[in-house]
Short mmCIF file of C-alpha atoms in Angstrom, two decimals:
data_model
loop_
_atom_site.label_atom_id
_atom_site.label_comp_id
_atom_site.label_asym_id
_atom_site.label_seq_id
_atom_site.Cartn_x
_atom_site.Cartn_y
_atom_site.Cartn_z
CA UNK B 1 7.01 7.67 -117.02
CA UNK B 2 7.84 11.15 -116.50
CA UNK B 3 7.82 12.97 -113.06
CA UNK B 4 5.39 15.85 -112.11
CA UNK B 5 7.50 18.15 -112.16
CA UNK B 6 9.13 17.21 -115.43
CA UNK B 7 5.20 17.29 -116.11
CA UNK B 8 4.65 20.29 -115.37
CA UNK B 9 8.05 21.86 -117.76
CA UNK B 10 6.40 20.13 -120.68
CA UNK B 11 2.86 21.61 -120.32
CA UNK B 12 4.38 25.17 -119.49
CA UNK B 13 6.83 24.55 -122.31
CA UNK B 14 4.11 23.98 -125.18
CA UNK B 15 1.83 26.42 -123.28
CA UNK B 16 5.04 29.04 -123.69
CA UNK B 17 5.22 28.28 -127.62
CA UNK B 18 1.77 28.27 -128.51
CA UNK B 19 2.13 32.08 -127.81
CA UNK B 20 5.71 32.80 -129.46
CA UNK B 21 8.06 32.04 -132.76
CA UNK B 22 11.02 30.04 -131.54
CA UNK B 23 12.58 28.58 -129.05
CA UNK B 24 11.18 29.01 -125.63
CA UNK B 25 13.99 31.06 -123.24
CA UNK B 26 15.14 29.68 -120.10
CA UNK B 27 14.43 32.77 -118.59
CA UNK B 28 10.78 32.59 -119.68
CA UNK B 29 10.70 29.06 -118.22
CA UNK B 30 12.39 30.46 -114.56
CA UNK B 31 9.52 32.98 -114.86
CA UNK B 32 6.83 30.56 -115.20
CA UNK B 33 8.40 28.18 -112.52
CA UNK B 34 9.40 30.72 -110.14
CA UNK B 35 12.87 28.71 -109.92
CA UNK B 36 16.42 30.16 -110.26
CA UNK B 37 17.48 29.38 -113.68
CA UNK B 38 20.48 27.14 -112.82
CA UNK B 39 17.53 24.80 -111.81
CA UNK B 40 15.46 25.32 -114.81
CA UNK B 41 19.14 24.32 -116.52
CA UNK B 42 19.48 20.99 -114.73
CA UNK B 43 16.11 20.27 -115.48
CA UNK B 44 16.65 20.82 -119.56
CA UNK B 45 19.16 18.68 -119.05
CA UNK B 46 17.06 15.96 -117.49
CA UNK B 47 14.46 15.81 -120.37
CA UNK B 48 17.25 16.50 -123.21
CA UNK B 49 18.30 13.31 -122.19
CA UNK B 50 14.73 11.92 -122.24
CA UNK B 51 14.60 12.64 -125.42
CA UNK B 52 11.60 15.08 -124.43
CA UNK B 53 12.82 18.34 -125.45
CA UNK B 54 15.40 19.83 -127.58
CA UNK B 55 17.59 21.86 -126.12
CA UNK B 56 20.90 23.90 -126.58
CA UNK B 57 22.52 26.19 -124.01
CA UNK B 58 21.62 30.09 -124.32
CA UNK B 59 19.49 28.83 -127.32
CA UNK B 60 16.07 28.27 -126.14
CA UNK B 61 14.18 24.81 -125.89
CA UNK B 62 11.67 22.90 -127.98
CA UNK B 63 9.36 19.87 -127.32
CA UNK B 64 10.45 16.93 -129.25
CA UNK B 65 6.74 14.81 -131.09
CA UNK B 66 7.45 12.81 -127.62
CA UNK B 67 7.36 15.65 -125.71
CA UNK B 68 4.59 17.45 -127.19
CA UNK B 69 2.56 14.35 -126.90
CA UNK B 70 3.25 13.78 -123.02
CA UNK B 71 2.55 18.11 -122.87
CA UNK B 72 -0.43 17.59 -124.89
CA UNK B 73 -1.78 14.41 -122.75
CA UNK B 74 -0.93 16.20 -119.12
CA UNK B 75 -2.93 19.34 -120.66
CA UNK B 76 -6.02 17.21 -121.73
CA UNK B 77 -6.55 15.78 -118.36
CA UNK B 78 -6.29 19.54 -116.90
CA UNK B 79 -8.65 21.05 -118.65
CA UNK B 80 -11.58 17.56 -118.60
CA UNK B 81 -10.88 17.85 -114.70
CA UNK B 82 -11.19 21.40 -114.58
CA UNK B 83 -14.76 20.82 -116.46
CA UNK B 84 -15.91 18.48 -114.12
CA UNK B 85 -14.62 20.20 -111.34
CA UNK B 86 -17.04 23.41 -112.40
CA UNK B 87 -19.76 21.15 -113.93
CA UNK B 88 -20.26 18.54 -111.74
CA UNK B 89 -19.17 19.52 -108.78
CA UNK B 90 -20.22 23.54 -108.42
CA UNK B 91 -16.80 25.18 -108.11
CA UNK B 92 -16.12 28.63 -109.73
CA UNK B 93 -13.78 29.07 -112.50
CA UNK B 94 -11.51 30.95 -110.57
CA UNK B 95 -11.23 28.25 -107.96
CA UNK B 96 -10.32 25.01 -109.99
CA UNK B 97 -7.17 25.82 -111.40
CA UNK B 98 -4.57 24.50 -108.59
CA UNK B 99 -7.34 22.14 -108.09
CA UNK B 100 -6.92 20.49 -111.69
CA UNK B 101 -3.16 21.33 -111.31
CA UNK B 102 -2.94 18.56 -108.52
CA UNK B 103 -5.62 16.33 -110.55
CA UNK B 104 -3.59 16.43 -113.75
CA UNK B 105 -0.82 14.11 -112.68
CA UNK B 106 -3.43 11.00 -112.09
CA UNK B 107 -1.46 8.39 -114.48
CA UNK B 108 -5.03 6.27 -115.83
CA UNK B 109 -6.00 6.63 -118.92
CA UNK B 110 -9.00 4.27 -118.32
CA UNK B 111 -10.24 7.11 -115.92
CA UNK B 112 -9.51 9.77 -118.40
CA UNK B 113 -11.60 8.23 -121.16
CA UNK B 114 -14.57 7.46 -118.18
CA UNK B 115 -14.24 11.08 -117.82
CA UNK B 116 -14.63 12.53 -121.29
CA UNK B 117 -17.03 10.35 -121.67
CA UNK B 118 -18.86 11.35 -118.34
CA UNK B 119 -18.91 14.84 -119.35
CA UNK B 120 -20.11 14.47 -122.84
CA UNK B 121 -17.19 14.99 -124.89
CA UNK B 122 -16.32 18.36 -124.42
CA UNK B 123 -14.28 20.69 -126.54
CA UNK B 124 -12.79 23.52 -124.37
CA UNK B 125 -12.54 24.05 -120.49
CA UNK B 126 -14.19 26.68 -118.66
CA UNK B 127 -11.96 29.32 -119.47
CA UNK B 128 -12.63 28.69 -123.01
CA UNK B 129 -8.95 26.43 -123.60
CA UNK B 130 -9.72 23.90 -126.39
CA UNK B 131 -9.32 20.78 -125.01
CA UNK B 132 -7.09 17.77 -126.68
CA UNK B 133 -8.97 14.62 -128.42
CA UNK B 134 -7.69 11.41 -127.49
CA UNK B 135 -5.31 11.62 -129.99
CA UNK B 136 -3.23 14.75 -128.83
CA UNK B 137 -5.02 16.51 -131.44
CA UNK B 138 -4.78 20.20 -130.40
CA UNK B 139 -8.05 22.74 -131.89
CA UNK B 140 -7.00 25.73 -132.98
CA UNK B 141 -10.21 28.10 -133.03
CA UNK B 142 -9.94 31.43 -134.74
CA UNK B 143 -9.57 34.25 -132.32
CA UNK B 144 -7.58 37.01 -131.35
CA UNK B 145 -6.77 39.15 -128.14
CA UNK B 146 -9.30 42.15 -127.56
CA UNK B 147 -6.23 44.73 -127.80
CA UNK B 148 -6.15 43.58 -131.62
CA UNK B 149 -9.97 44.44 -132.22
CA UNK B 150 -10.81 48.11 -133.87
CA UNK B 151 -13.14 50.70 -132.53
CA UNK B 152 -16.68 50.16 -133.67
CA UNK B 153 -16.45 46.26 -134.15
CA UNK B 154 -18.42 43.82 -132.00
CA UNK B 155 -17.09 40.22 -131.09
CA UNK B 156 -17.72 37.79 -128.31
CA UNK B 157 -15.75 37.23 -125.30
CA UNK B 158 -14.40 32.93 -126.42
CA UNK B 159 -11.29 32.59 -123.65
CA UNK B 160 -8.39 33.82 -121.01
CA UNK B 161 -5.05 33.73 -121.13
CA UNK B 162 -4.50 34.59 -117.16
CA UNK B 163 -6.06 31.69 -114.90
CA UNK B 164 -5.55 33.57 -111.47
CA UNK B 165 -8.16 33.62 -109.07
CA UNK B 166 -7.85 38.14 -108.51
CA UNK B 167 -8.18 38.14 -112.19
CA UNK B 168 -11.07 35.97 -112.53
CA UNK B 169 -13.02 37.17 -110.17
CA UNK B 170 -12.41 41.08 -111.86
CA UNK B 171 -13.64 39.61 -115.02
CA UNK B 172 -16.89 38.44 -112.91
CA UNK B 173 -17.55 41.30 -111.07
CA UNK B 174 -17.18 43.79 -114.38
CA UNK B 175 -19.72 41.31 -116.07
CA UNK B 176 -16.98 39.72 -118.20
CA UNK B 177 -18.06 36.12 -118.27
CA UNK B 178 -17.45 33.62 -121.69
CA UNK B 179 -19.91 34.34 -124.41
CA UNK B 180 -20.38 38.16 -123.52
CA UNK B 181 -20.77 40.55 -126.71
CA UNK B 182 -18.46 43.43 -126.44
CA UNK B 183 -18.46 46.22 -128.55
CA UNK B 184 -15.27 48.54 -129.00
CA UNK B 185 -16.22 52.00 -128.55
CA UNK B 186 -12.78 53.20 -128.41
CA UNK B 187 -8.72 52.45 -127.82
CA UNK B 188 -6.66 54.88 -125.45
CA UNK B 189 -3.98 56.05 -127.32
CA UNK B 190 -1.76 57.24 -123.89
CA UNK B 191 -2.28 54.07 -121.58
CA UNK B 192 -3.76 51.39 -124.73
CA UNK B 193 -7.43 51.05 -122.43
CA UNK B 194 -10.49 49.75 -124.40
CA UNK B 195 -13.44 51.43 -123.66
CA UNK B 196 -16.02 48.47 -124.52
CA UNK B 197 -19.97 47.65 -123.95
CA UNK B 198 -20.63 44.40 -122.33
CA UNK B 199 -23.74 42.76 -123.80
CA UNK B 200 -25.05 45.99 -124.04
CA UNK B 201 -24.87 47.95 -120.92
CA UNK B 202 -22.98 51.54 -120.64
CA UNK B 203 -19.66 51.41 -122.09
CA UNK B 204 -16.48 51.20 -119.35
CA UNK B 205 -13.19 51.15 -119.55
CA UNK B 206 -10.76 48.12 -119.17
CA UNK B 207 -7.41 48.16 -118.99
CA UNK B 208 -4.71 47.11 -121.35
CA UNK B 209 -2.91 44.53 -119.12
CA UNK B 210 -6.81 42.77 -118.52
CA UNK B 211 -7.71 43.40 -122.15
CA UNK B 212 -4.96 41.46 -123.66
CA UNK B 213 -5.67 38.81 -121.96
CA UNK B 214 -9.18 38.17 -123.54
CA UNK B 215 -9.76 36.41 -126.40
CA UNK B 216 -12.53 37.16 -128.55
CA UNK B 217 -14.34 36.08 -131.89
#
């Protein structure tokens, strides 16, 4: 059985590649962790040895299939809880993130499968993350970030890549919510800005840093 924190290195690990060709840095992973590197090192070490990840000094890291599928099982139970925490019990997306972070850990599968089962199944989490079958079976829906959409095309708002609470609540109050139509009026060639139309209304401007992380279909 694996630790939460060694847990947590797995899930941010595949999280990390899903995004990226390689190896995953160990500066990426001090990034994520907000922990001096030396510690990130001792910690490779530590699931190298579990047979978790591979991993070579000032080479990067890699889930091992026994890795991925104790990553893939930590993120399942994330994203159900985070479901049922929005759901069933009222909270806002921008609220159930550490929430689900905490809930994640709870070693039952028993409860897990009562819980999928509870909530009917579903297939992605409130910020539009697909969510693993029983099997570890990962979806991968077609989309793309909205800095990689052209002027005049229209697509709907499917997911986020940035879970924080500030930027959350800026997608809510600009009237950025999942299954929005946007339209893409124009790209700002000095600062990279999309000036879009949210289901409709007057076209505004978003920023590059918020408009890369929305994915769209």
């Amino acid at each position: 059985m694996s630790s939460f924190t060694e847990e947590n290195y797995l899930k941010i690990i595949y999280n990390l590649s899903a995004w990226q060709e390689g190896e995953v840095s160990t500066n990426a992973l001090a990034e994520q962790t907000q922990t001096r590197a030396a510690s990130v090192t001792d910690m490779l070490r530590k699931l190298a040895d579990k047979n978790l990840i591979h991993y070579k000094k000032y080479q990067g890291v890699r889930l091992t299939p026994e890795g991925e599928r104790v990553a893939l099982q930590v993120i399942r139970k994330h994203r159900l809880w985070e479901v049922f925490l929005v759901d069933k019990l009222g909270f806002g997306w921008d609220e159930v993130h550490p929430l689900a972070e905490e809930l994640e850990h709870i070693n039952s599968e028993k409860l897990i499968q009562k819980l999928d089962a509870f909530l009917g199944h579903p297939s992605a989490d409130p910020h539009g993350d697909p969510i693993p079958d029983p099997a570890g079976r990962m979806p991968h829906p077609e989309h793309c970030r909205l800095t990689e959409v052209v002027p005049g095309q229209a697509v709907v708002l499917v997911g986020v890549t940035e879970h924080s609470a500030p930027f959350l609540q800026f997608l809510d109050r600009t009237g950025l919510t999942l299954g929005c139509r946007l339209e893409v009026v124009e790209v700002n060639a000095f600062d990279g800005s999309v000036q879009v139309g949210i289901s409709g209304n007057a076209p505004q401007f978003v920023s590059q840093a918020v408009a890369r992380n929305l994915l769209v279909s």
